[in-house]
Coordinates of C-alpha atoms in Angstrom, one line a residue:
Chain A
M1 CA 0.0 0.0 0.0
S2 CA 2.8 2.4 0.9
I3 CA 4.2 2.2 -2.7
I4 CA 0.8 2.9 -4.2
D5 CA 0.4 5.7 -1.7
A6 CA 3.8 7.1 -2.5
V7 CA 3.1 7.0 -6.3
L8 CA -0.5 8.4 -6.1
G9 CA 0.6 10.8 -3.4
D10 CA 2.7 12.6 -5.9
F11 CA 1.0 15.0 -8.3
F12 CA 3.3 14.3 -11.2
W13 CA 2.7 10.5 -11.1
R14 CA -1.1 11.0 -10.7
A15 CA -1.0 13.3 -13.8
L16 CA 1.0 10.7 -15.7
I17 CA -1.2 7.8 -14.7
G18 CA -4.3 9.8 -15.5
G19 CA -3.0 11.0 -18.8
F20 CA -2.1 7.4 -19.8
G21 CA -5.7 6.3 -19.0
V22 CA -7.1 9.0 -21.2
A23 CA -4.7 8.2 -24.0
L24 CA -5.8 4.6 -23.8
I25 CA -9.3 5.5 -24.8
A26 CA -8.6 8.6 -26.9
G27 CA -6.5 6.5 -29.3
P28 CA -9.2 4.2 -30.6
L29 CA -12.0 6.7 -30.3
G30 CA -9.9 9.3 -32.0
C31 CA -9.5 6.9 -35.0
F32 CA -13.3 6.8 -35.3
V33 CA -13.4 10.6 -35.1
V34 CA -10.9 10.8 -38.0
W35 CA -12.5 8.0 -40.1
R36 CA -16.0 9.3 -39.7
R37 CA -15.0 12.9 -40.1
M38 CA -16.4 13.8 -36.8
A39 CA -13.8 16.3 -35.6
Y40 CA -16.2 19.2 -35.5
F41 CA -18.7 17.1 -33.8
G42 CA -16.2 16.2 -31.1
D43 CA -15.4 20.0 -30.7
T44 CA -19.1 20.7 -30.3
L45 CA -19.5 18.1 -27.5
A46 CA -16.4 19.4 -25.8
H47 CA -17.7 23.0 -25.9
S48 CA -21.0 21.9 -24.4
A49 CA -19.0 20.5 -21.5
L50 CA -18.7 23.9 -20.1
L51 CA -22.4 24.3 -20.1
G52 CA -22.5 20.9 -18.4
I53 CA -20.3 22.2 -15.6
A54 CA -22.4 25.4 -15.1
L55 CA -25.5 23.2 -14.9
S56 CA -23.9 20.9 -12.4
F57 CA -23.2 23.8 -10.1
L58 CA -26.8 25.0 -10.6
I59 CA -28.4 21.7 -9.6
S60 CA -25.5 20.4 -7.5
V61 CA -24.6 17.2 -9.1
P62 CA -21.0 15.9 -9.6
L63 CA -19.3 17.7 -12.4
N64 CA -18.4 14.7 -14.5
L65 CA -22.0 13.5 -14.4
G66 CA -23.3 16.9 -15.4
V67 CA -20.9 17.0 -18.3
I68 CA -21.8 13.5 -19.5
I69 CA -25.5 14.3 -19.3
T70 CA -25.2 17.6 -21.2
S71 CA -23.0 15.9 -23.9
V72 CA -25.5 13.1 -24.3
V73 CA -28.5 15.4 -24.6
L74 CA -26.6 17.5 -27.1
A75 CA -25.5 14.5 -29.1
I76 CA -29.1 13.3 -29.3
A77 CA -30.3 16.8 -30.2
L78 CA -27.8 16.9 -33.0
M79 CA -29.0 13.5 -34.4
L80 CA -32.5 14.7 -34.4
F81 CA -31.7 18.1 -35.9
S82 CA -29.5 16.6 -38.6
R83 CA -32.5 14.6 -40.0
N84 CA -34.0 17.9 -40.9
K85 CA -31.7 18.9 -43.7
T86 CA -32.4 22.6 -43.9
L87 CA -29.1 23.5 -42.3
A88 CA -25.8 21.9 -43.3
T89 CA -24.3 19.8 -40.5
D90 CA -21.2 22.1 -40.0
T91 CA -23.5 25.1 -39.7
L92 CA -25.6 23.3 -37.1
L93 CA -22.5 22.2 -35.2
G94 CA -21.1 25.7 -35.2
I95 CA -24.3 27.1 -33.8
L96 CA -24.6 24.5 -31.1
A97 CA -20.9 24.5 -30.1
H98 CA -20.6 28.2 -29.5
S99 CA -24.0 28.7 -28.1
A100 CA -23.4 25.9 -25.6
L101 CA -20.0 27.5 -24.7
A102 CA -21.5 31.0 -24.4
I103 CA -24.6 29.9 -22.4
G104 CA -22.2 28.0 -20.1
L105 CA -20.1 31.1 -19.5
V106 CA -23.2 33.3 -19.0
T107 CA -24.7 30.8 -16.5
L108 CA -21.5 30.7 -14.5
S109 CA -21.5 34.5 -14.3
F110 CA -24.9 34.3 -12.6
M111 CA -23.3 32.3 -9.8
P112 CA -20.7 34.6 -8.2
H113 CA -20.5 32.4 -5.1
V114 CA -19.1 29.6 -7.3
R115 CA -15.3 30.1 -7.4
I116 CA -14.2 28.4 -10.5
D117 CA -10.9 28.2 -12.4
L118 CA -12.0 29.1 -15.9
T119 CA -8.6 28.7 -17.4
G120 CA -8.4 25.2 -15.9
L121 CA -11.6 24.3 -17.5
L122 CA -10.8 25.7 -20.9
F123 CA -7.2 24.6 -21.1
G124 CA -6.9 21.8 -18.6
D125 CA -5.3 21.3 -15.2
L126 CA -3.5 18.0 -15.5
L127 CA -1.3 18.6 -12.5
A128 CA -4.3 19.1 -10.2
M129 CA -5.6 15.6 -10.9
N130 CA -6.8 13.8 -7.7
R131 CA -7.5 10.2 -6.9
N132 CA -11.2 10.7 -7.6
D133 CA -10.3 11.9 -11.1
L134 CA -8.2 8.8 -11.6
L135 CA -11.2 6.6 -10.6
W136 CA -13.3 8.4 -13.2
I137 CA -10.7 8.0 -15.9
Y138 CA -10.1 4.3 -15.4
G139 CA -13.8 3.6 -14.8
G140 CA -14.6 5.3 -18.1
A141 CA -11.6 3.5 -19.8
V142 CA -12.8 0.1 -18.7
I143 CA -16.3 0.7 -20.0
I144 CA -15.2 2.3 -23.3
L145 CA -12.6 -0.4 -24.1
A146 CA -15.0 -3.2 -23.3
L147 CA -17.6 -1.6 -25.6
L148 CA -15.1 -1.0 -28.3
I149 CA -13.8 -4.6 -28.3
L150 CA -17.4 -6.0 -28.2
L151 CA -18.7 -3.7 -31.0
W152 CA -15.5 -3.4 -33.0
R153 CA -16.6 -5.3 -36.2
G154 CA -20.0 -3.6 -36.3
L155 CA -18.6 -0.1 -35.7
L156 CA -15.9 -0.6 -38.3
M157 CA -18.3 -2.1 -40.9
S158 CA -20.7 0.8 -40.5
T159 CA -17.8 3.2 -40.8
I160 CA -16.6 1.6 -44.1
H161 CA -20.0 1.3 -45.8
E162 CA -23.1 2.1 -43.9
E163 CA -25.5 0.5 -46.3
M164 CA -23.5 -2.7 -46.6
A165 CA -23.5 -2.9 -42.9
R166 CA -27.2 -2.4 -42.7
V167 CA -27.8 -5.1 -45.3
E168 CA -25.7 -7.5 -43.1
G169 CA -27.9 -6.8 -40.2
I170 CA -25.6 -4.5 -38.2
P171 CA -27.6 -2.1 -36.1
V172 CA -26.0 1.0 -37.6
E173 CA -28.2 3.6 -35.8
R174 CA -27.8 2.1 -32.4
L175 CA -24.0 1.8 -32.9
R176 CA -23.8 5.5 -33.9
L177 CA -25.7 6.5 -30.7
L178 CA -23.3 4.3 -28.6
L179 CA -20.3 5.9 -30.3
M180 CA -21.7 9.3 -29.4
L181 CA -22.2 8.2 -25.8
M182 CA -18.6 7.0 -25.7
F183 CA -17.4 10.4 -27.0
A184 CA -19.5 12.1 -24.3
L185 CA -17.8 9.9 -21.7
V186 CA -14.3 10.5 -23.0
I187 CA -14.8 14.2 -23.1
A188 CA -16.1 14.2 -19.5
V189 CA -13.1 12.3 -18.2
A190 CA -10.5 14.1 -20.4
M191 CA -11.7 17.6 -19.8
K192 CA -9.7 17.9 -16.6
M193 CA -6.6 16.9 -18.4
V194 CA -6.4 19.2 -21.5
G195 CA -9.6 21.4 -21.1
V196 CA -12.6 21.7 -23.3
L197 CA -10.8 23.7 -26.0
L198 CA -8.0 21.1 -26.6
I199 CA -9.8 17.8 -26.1
T200 CA -10.4 17.3 -29.9
A201 CA -6.7 17.7 -30.4
L202 CA -6.0 14.8 -28.1
L203 CA -8.5 12.6 -30.1
I204 CA -7.4 13.6 -33.6
I205 CA -3.6 14.2 -33.5
P206 CA -2.4 10.8 -32.2
A207 CA -4.9 9.0 -34.6
A208 CA -3.7 11.1 -37.6
T209 CA -0.1 10.4 -36.7
A210 CA -0.8 6.7 -36.5
R211 CA -2.4 6.8 -39.9
R212 CA 0.9 7.4 -41.6
L213 CA 2.3 4.1 -40.3
A214 CA -0.7 1.8 -40.0
R215 CA -1.8 -0.9 -42.4
T216 CA -5.0 -2.1 -40.7
P217 CA -7.6 -0.2 -38.6
E218 CA -6.6 -2.2 -35.5
H219 CA -2.9 -1.3 -36.1
M220 CA -3.9 2.3 -36.4
A221 CA -5.9 2.3 -33.1
A222 CA -3.0 0.6 -31.2
L223 CA -0.5 3.1 -32.7
A224 CA -2.8 6.0 -31.7
V225 CA -2.6 4.8 -28.1
V226 CA 1.2 4.7 -28.3
F227 CA 1.4 8.2 -29.7
G228 CA -1.0 9.3 -27.0
F229 CA 1.3 7.9 -24.4
V230 CA 4.2 9.8 -26.0
A231 CA 2.2 13.0 -26.0
V232 CA 1.3 12.7 -22.3
G233 CA 4.8 11.6 -21.2
G234 CA 6.5 14.3 -23.3
G235 CA 4.0 17.0 -22.4
L236 CA 4.3 16.4 -18.7
S237 CA 8.2 16.3 -18.9
M238 CA 8.1 19.6 -20.8
S239 CA 5.8 21.1 -18.2
W240 CA 8.1 19.8 -15.4
Y241 CA 11.4 21.1 -16.9
L242 CA 10.2 24.2 -18.7
D243 CA 7.4 25.2 -16.3
T244 CA 4.9 25.3 -19.1
P245 CA 1.1 24.7 -18.7
A246 CA 0.6 20.9 -18.7
G247 CA -2.5 20.5 -21.0
P248 CA -1.2 22.7 -23.9
S249 CA 2.2 21.0 -23.5
V250 CA 0.7 17.6 -24.1
V251 CA -1.0 18.9 -27.3
V252 CA 2.2 20.6 -28.4
T253 CA 4.1 17.3 -27.9
A254 CA 1.4 15.4 -29.9
F255 CA 1.7 18.0 -32.7
A256 CA 5.5 17.7 -32.7
T257 CA 5.3 13.9 -32.9
F258 CA 2.8 14.3 -35.8
L259 CA 5.3 16.5 -37.7
V260 CA 8.2 14.3 -37.1
V261 CA 6.4 11.1 -38.2
Y262 CA 5.0 12.8 -41.4
A263 CA 8.3 14.4 -42.2
S264 CA 10.3 11.3 -41.7
A265 CA 7.9 9.2 -43.7
G266 CA 8.1 11.4 -46.7
R267 CA 5.4 13.9 -47.7
L268 CA 2.8 15.6 -45.6
V269 CA -0.2 13.9 -47.2
F270 CA -2.9 11.5 -46.2
R271 CA -1.8 8.7 -48.5
I272 CA -0.3 5.4 -47.7
Chain B
M1 CA -41.2 -22.5 -60.4
N2 CA -38.3 -22.0 -58.1
E3 CA -38.6 -20.7 -54.6
T4 CA -39.6 -17.1 -54.4
L5 CA -36.9 -15.0 -52.7
V6 CA -38.5 -11.6 -52.8
A7 CA -42.0 -10.5 -53.8
I8 CA -43.0 -6.9 -54.2
E9 CA -46.6 -5.8 -54.4
N10 CA -47.6 -2.3 -55.4
L11 CA -44.5 -0.7 -54.0
S12 CA -44.3 3.0 -54.0
V13 CA -41.6 5.3 -52.5
R14 CA -42.1 9.1 -52.3
F15 CA -39.7 11.7 -51.2
D16 CA -41.2 15.0 -50.3
G17 CA -44.3 14.3 -52.3
R18 CA -42.3 13.3 -55.4
T19 CA -42.9 9.8 -56.5
V20 CA -39.7 8.0 -57.1
V21 CA -40.9 4.4 -57.3
D22 CA -44.5 4.1 -58.5
R23 CA -46.6 0.9 -57.8
V24 CA -44.0 -1.6 -58.8
N25 CA -44.7 -5.3 -58.8
L26 CA -41.9 -7.8 -59.0
A27 CA -41.2 -11.4 -58.1
L28 CA -37.7 -12.7 -57.8
H29 CA -37.0 -16.5 -57.7
R30 CA -34.0 -18.5 -56.9
G31 CA -32.0 -18.8 -60.1
D32 CA -33.4 -15.7 -61.7
I33 CA -31.1 -12.9 -63.1
I34 CA -33.2 -9.8 -63.3
T35 CA -31.7 -6.5 -64.6
I36 CA -33.2 -3.2 -64.0
I37 CA -32.5 -0.6 -66.7
G38 CA -33.9 2.9 -67.0
P39 CA -32.9 6.5 -67.5
N40 CA -31.2 8.6 -64.7
G41 CA -33.6 9.4 -61.9
A42 CA -35.8 6.5 -62.7
G43 CA -35.8 5.2 -59.2
K44 CA -33.6 2.1 -59.9
T45 CA -31.4 2.6 -56.8
T46 CA -34.3 3.4 -54.6
L47 CA -36.0 0.2 -55.8
I48 CA -33.1 -2.0 -54.9
K49 CA -32.6 -0.2 -51.6
A50 CA -36.2 -1.1 -50.8
I51 CA -35.4 -4.7 -51.7
L52 CA -32.3 -4.6 -49.5
G53 CA -34.5 -3.3 -46.6
I54 CA -32.6 -0.1 -46.2
Q55 CA -35.3 2.2 -47.8
A56 CA -38.7 2.3 -46.3
A57 CA -41.7 2.0 -48.6
T58 CA -44.3 4.7 -48.7
S59 CA -46.9 2.2 -49.6
G60 CA -47.1 -1.4 -50.8
R61 CA -45.4 -4.5 -49.5
I62 CA -42.1 -6.3 -49.8
M63 CA -42.0 -9.9 -48.7
R64 CA -38.7 -11.6 -48.3
A65 CA -38.1 -15.4 -47.9
K66 CA -37.5 -16.4 -44.3
G67 CA -33.8 -16.3 -43.3
L68 CA -32.9 -14.7 -46.7
V69 CA -29.2 -13.9 -46.8
I70 CA -28.5 -11.0 -49.2
G71 CA -25.1 -10.3 -50.7
Y72 CA -25.0 -6.6 -51.6
V73 CA -22.5 -5.2 -54.1
P74 CA -22.6 -1.4 -53.9
Q75 CA -21.7 0.8 -56.8
H76 CA -18.5 2.0 -55.1
L77 CA -16.6 1.6 -51.9
H78 CA -16.0 5.2 -50.9
L79 CA -13.3 4.4 -48.4
E80 CA -12.1 7.3 -46.3
S81 CA -8.4 7.8 -47.1
T82 CA -7.7 8.1 -43.4
L83 CA -8.8 4.5 -42.9
P84 CA -6.1 1.9 -43.6
L85 CA -7.6 -1.3 -44.9
S86 CA -6.1 -4.4 -46.5
V87 CA -8.1 -6.7 -48.7
K88 CA -7.7 -9.4 -46.1
R89 CA -9.0 -7.3 -43.2
F90 CA -11.9 -6.1 -45.3
M91 CA -12.9 -9.7 -46.1
Q92 CA -12.5 -10.8 -42.5
L93 CA -14.9 -8.0 -41.4
S94 CA -17.6 -10.3 -42.9
G95 CA -17.1 -12.4 -39.7
Q96 CA -16.2 -15.4 -41.8
P97 CA -13.1 -17.5 -41.3
L98 CA -10.0 -16.6 -43.4
A99 CA -10.1 -19.8 -45.4
R100 CA -13.5 -19.0 -46.7
C101 CA -12.5 -15.4 -47.4
I102 CA -9.6 -16.6 -49.5
S103 CA -11.7 -19.0 -51.5
A104 CA -14.2 -16.3 -52.2
L105 CA -11.4 -14.0 -53.5
E106 CA -10.1 -16.9 -55.6
R107 CA -13.5 -17.4 -57.1
T108 CA -13.6 -13.8 -58.2
G109 CA -10.0 -13.9 -59.3
V110 CA -8.4 -11.4 -56.9
S111 CA -6.8 -13.7 -54.3
H112 CA -3.4 -12.4 -55.3
L113 CA -4.4 -9.1 -53.8
L114 CA -4.9 -10.5 -50.3
E115 CA -2.3 -8.3 -48.7
A116 CA -2.9 -5.2 -50.9
S117 CA -4.4 -2.0 -49.6
V118 CA -8.1 -1.5 -50.7
H119 CA -7.1 2.1 -51.6
H120 CA -4.9 1.0 -54.3
L121 CA -7.2 -1.3 -56.3
S122 CA -8.3 -0.5 -59.8
G123 CA -12.0 -0.2 -60.6
G124 CA -12.2 -3.8 -61.8
E125 CA -10.3 -5.2 -58.9
Q126 CA -12.5 -3.3 -56.5
Q127 CA -15.7 -4.6 -58.1
R128 CA -14.3 -8.2 -57.8
L129 CA -13.4 -7.6 -54.2
L130 CA -16.9 -6.3 -53.4
L131 CA -18.3 -9.4 -55.2
A132 CA -16.1 -11.7 -53.2
R133 CA -17.2 -9.8 -50.0
A134 CA -20.9 -10.5 -51.0
L135 CA -20.1 -14.2 -51.9
V136 CA -18.4 -15.1 -48.6
R137 CA -21.7 -14.9 -46.8
K138 CA -23.2 -17.5 -49.1
P139 CA -26.1 -15.4 -50.2
D140 CA -29.5 -16.5 -51.4
L141 CA -29.8 -13.3 -53.3
L142 CA -27.1 -11.1 -54.9
V143 CA -28.0 -7.5 -55.3
L144 CA -25.7 -5.4 -57.5
D145 CA -25.8 -1.7 -58.2
E146 CA -24.1 -1.1 -61.5
P147 CA -21.4 -3.8 -61.0
A148 CA -19.5 -2.9 -64.1
Q149 CA -19.0 0.8 -63.5
G150 CA -15.4 1.8 -63.8
V151 CA -14.5 -1.5 -65.5
D152 CA -13.1 -1.6 -69.0
I153 CA -15.1 -3.1 -71.8
N154 CA -13.4 -6.5 -71.8
G155 CA -13.6 -6.6 -68.0
Q156 CA -17.3 -5.8 -68.2
A157 CA -18.2 -8.9 -70.3
A158 CA -16.0 -11.0 -68.0
L159 CA -17.7 -9.6 -64.9
Y160 CA -21.2 -10.3 -66.2
D161 CA -20.1 -13.7 -67.2
L162 CA -18.8 -14.3 -63.7
I163 CA -22.1 -13.2 -62.2
R164 CA -23.9 -15.7 -64.3
Q165 CA -21.5 -18.5 -63.2
L166 CA -21.9 -17.5 -59.6
R167 CA -25.7 -17.7 -60.0
D168 CA -25.3 -21.3 -61.2
E169 CA -22.8 -22.3 -58.4
L170 CA -24.7 -20.7 -55.5
N171 CA -28.1 -21.3 -57.0
C172 CA -29.0 -17.8 -55.9
G173 CA -31.2 -15.1 -57.3
V174 CA -29.6 -12.0 -58.9
I175 CA -31.0 -8.6 -59.3
M176 CA -28.9 -5.8 -60.7
I177 CA -29.0 -2.3 -62.0
S178 CA -27.1 -1.7 -65.2
H179 CA -26.5 0.9 -67.9
D180 CA -24.5 -1.4 -70.1
L181 CA -27.5 -2.2 -72.3
H182 CA -25.8 -4.5 -74.8
L183 CA -24.1 -6.6 -72.1
V184 CA -27.2 -6.7 -70.0
M185 CA -29.3 -7.9 -72.9
A186 CA -26.9 -10.8 -73.3
A187 CA -26.4 -11.7 -69.7
T188 CA -29.9 -11.5 -68.3
D189 CA -32.9 -13.7 -68.0
K190 CA -35.3 -10.8 -67.6
V191 CA -35.1 -7.1 -68.0
I192 CA -37.2 -4.6 -66.2
C193 CA -37.3 -1.1 -67.7
L194 CA -38.1 1.3 -64.9
N195 CA -39.1 4.9 -65.2
Q196 CA -40.7 5.4 -61.8
H197 CA -43.2 2.7 -62.8
V198 CA -42.3 -0.5 -64.7
C199 CA -42.5 0.6 -68.3
C200 CA -42.1 -2.8 -69.6
S201 CA -40.5 -6.0 -68.6
G202 CA -39.7 -9.3 -70.2
Y203 CA -37.0 -11.3 -72.0
P204 CA -34.2 -9.3 -73.5
A205 CA -35.0 -10.1 -77.2
D206 CA -38.6 -9.1 -76.9
I207 CA -38.2 -6.0 -74.8
S208 CA -36.2 -4.1 -77.4
H209 CA -39.3 -4.3 -79.7
D210 CA -41.6 -3.0 -77.0
P211 CA -43.0 0.4 -77.8
A212 CA -42.6 1.6 -74.2
F213 CA -38.9 0.6 -74.3
I214 CA -38.4 2.4 -77.6
E215 CA -40.1 5.5 -76.2
T216 CA -37.9 5.5 -73.1
F217 CA -34.5 4.8 -74.8
G218 CA -35.2 6.0 -78.3
R219 CA -35.4 4.1 -81.5
P220 CA -31.7 4.0 -82.3
V221 CA -30.8 2.3 -79.0
A222 CA -33.7 -0.1 -79.4
E223 CA -32.8 -1.0 -83.0
S224 CA -29.1 -1.5 -82.2
L225 CA -30.1 -3.9 -79.5
A226 CA -32.5 -5.7 -81.7
V227 CA -29.8 -6.2 -84.3
Y228 CA -27.4 -7.4 -81.6
H229 CA -29.9 -9.9 -80.4
H230 CA -30.7 -11.2 -83.7
H231 CA -27.1 -12.0 -84.1
H232 CA -26.9 -13.8 -80.8
N233 CA -30.1 -15.6 -81.2
H234 CA -28.6 -17.0 -84.3
S235 CA -25.4 -18.1 -82.8
H236 CA -27.4 -19.5 -79.9
D237 CA -29.4 -21.7 -82.3
L238 CA -26.3 -22.9 -84.0
H239 CA -24.4 -23.9 -80.9
G240 CA -27.2 -25.0 -78.6
N241 CA -26.9 -24.0 -75.0
V242 CA -23.8 -21.9 -74.8
V243 CA -22.0 -21.7 -71.4
G244 CA -18.7 -20.2 -70.4
S245 CA -17.2 -17.3 -72.2
G246 CA -19.0 -15.1 -74.5
P247 CA -22.5 -13.7 -74.1
S248 CA -25.2 -16.3 -73.9
R249 CA -28.7 -16.4 -72.7
S250 CA -31.4 -18.9 -72.5
V251 CA -34.9 -18.0 -73.6
T252 CA -36.0 -21.4 -74.9
G253 CA -38.0 -23.4 -72.5
H254 CA -39.8 -20.3 -71.0
D255 CA -43.5 -20.2 -71.6
E256 CA -43.6 -16.5 -72.3
S257 CA -42.2 -15.1 -75.4
H258 CA -43.5 -11.6 -75.4
A259 CA -42.7 -8.6 -73.2
E260 CA -45.2 -8.0 -70.6
R261 CA -46.6 -4.5 -70.9
Q262 CA -47.5 -2.9 -67.7
E263 CA -51.2 -1.9 -67.8
G264 CA -52.0 1.8 -67.7
C265 CA -48.4 2.7 -68.7
Q266 CA -48.5 6.3 -69.8
H267 CA -45.6 8.6 -70.6
E268 CA -47.2 12.0 -70.6
H269 CA -44.5 13.2 -68.1
H270 CA -41.7 13.3 -70.7

């Protein structure tokens, strides 16, 4: 117990362990974000997380729960809205993303008694991670990894060719909803780490880096996890030695890795 | 009569009040090869999507045989360039064992591409991969949406030939959409000319004489097809039942020899 306490008692190790937990799920989920062109969707969910926090304070529920519920409601609202094709999806996402962010900020301003670290929410506060956060991250990771392993073939088939998947009896709509719920969950647990404005980067950059080297979807998901670990480890070291903010440092490391992999593998293009 | 795989009664599909498929009746039996032809916007794709069960009908009924396994060959595989995928992995996503995947690829002649990336296949190779992907599930019904698109002219004939052979091997039904009128006429048992409603349907040789067909495709097309068929009827008579390479079709033995005109077929809308 004393070793565990010694490790978890140190803020640096807590940050590292928490970061690795997030990278473990952000890798494969990030691949789906890239494959299904859902980057802007991920951004919208992340922006709505701030609204979730404001609402959690308002009705006093745990922050993570409030964020998950808000993201889920928003994801379902998006699905319903996008059936009505009057507005293009990116327009709709733009409206909802920034409205959710703005409403969140306005709501927070109505609660002056709530002392809240806005910078931490927007850009992450990885070094302030506590044991409770670790519990959320690894709880979420177990659920998401189990779902991904269980649903992998169906998710992949419906990503490759939705109609073919439907003909083969894969419940495409239900899987899409489950994938959105998983995004909501990962955003809720990763928010503390890199903040709502940088979460999408953590999903996309390791996956895009992995694309350059991968031959199969599974290979790409595994590599995305590895590059996520590299980003977390590198970012935290950078933060430690250069005294830079931890969340942005993780994203900067991820970006640097991306550049190195693409430059060393030849051209900066999305081709094999 | 062979087992009925799909029966469609009075099927209509409307989008925003616009009728795309209008009161279509159709029966598809095991062993049939039915080709749907028709101008752009005629509702061909909507009709096969309804058969596939991925397009809801506005009215009418579709009945599928119990436990019907459908192999669907879509027009294209629009694979996102960010998704790395080998032929082998794509085949395995069918949930079938590797040995069966490989024998399906062998059957369509692309097993040498097992380790290749799906992104790098030519049009013809991609169609053969999609066909293998449909085959591996041992379908009762093959549904193909313009299978020969992006395939060169020699490849097209070979592909239609392969589809016919597969029908014999699997004893399945086949329904496909095609624009390759000449090849279709040679490779099909029954042609359905669709223009929202079924303009005319019947055996290839007869349909090119049908007034509704001539009206839809124009006389030059109809005449060129009629000439073509005359030629092939002739060679058919000389050689008996032709199987294997080269276009062949079998009309003899069927009890109908005239195209079935759909009643009430009117063409005031063009």
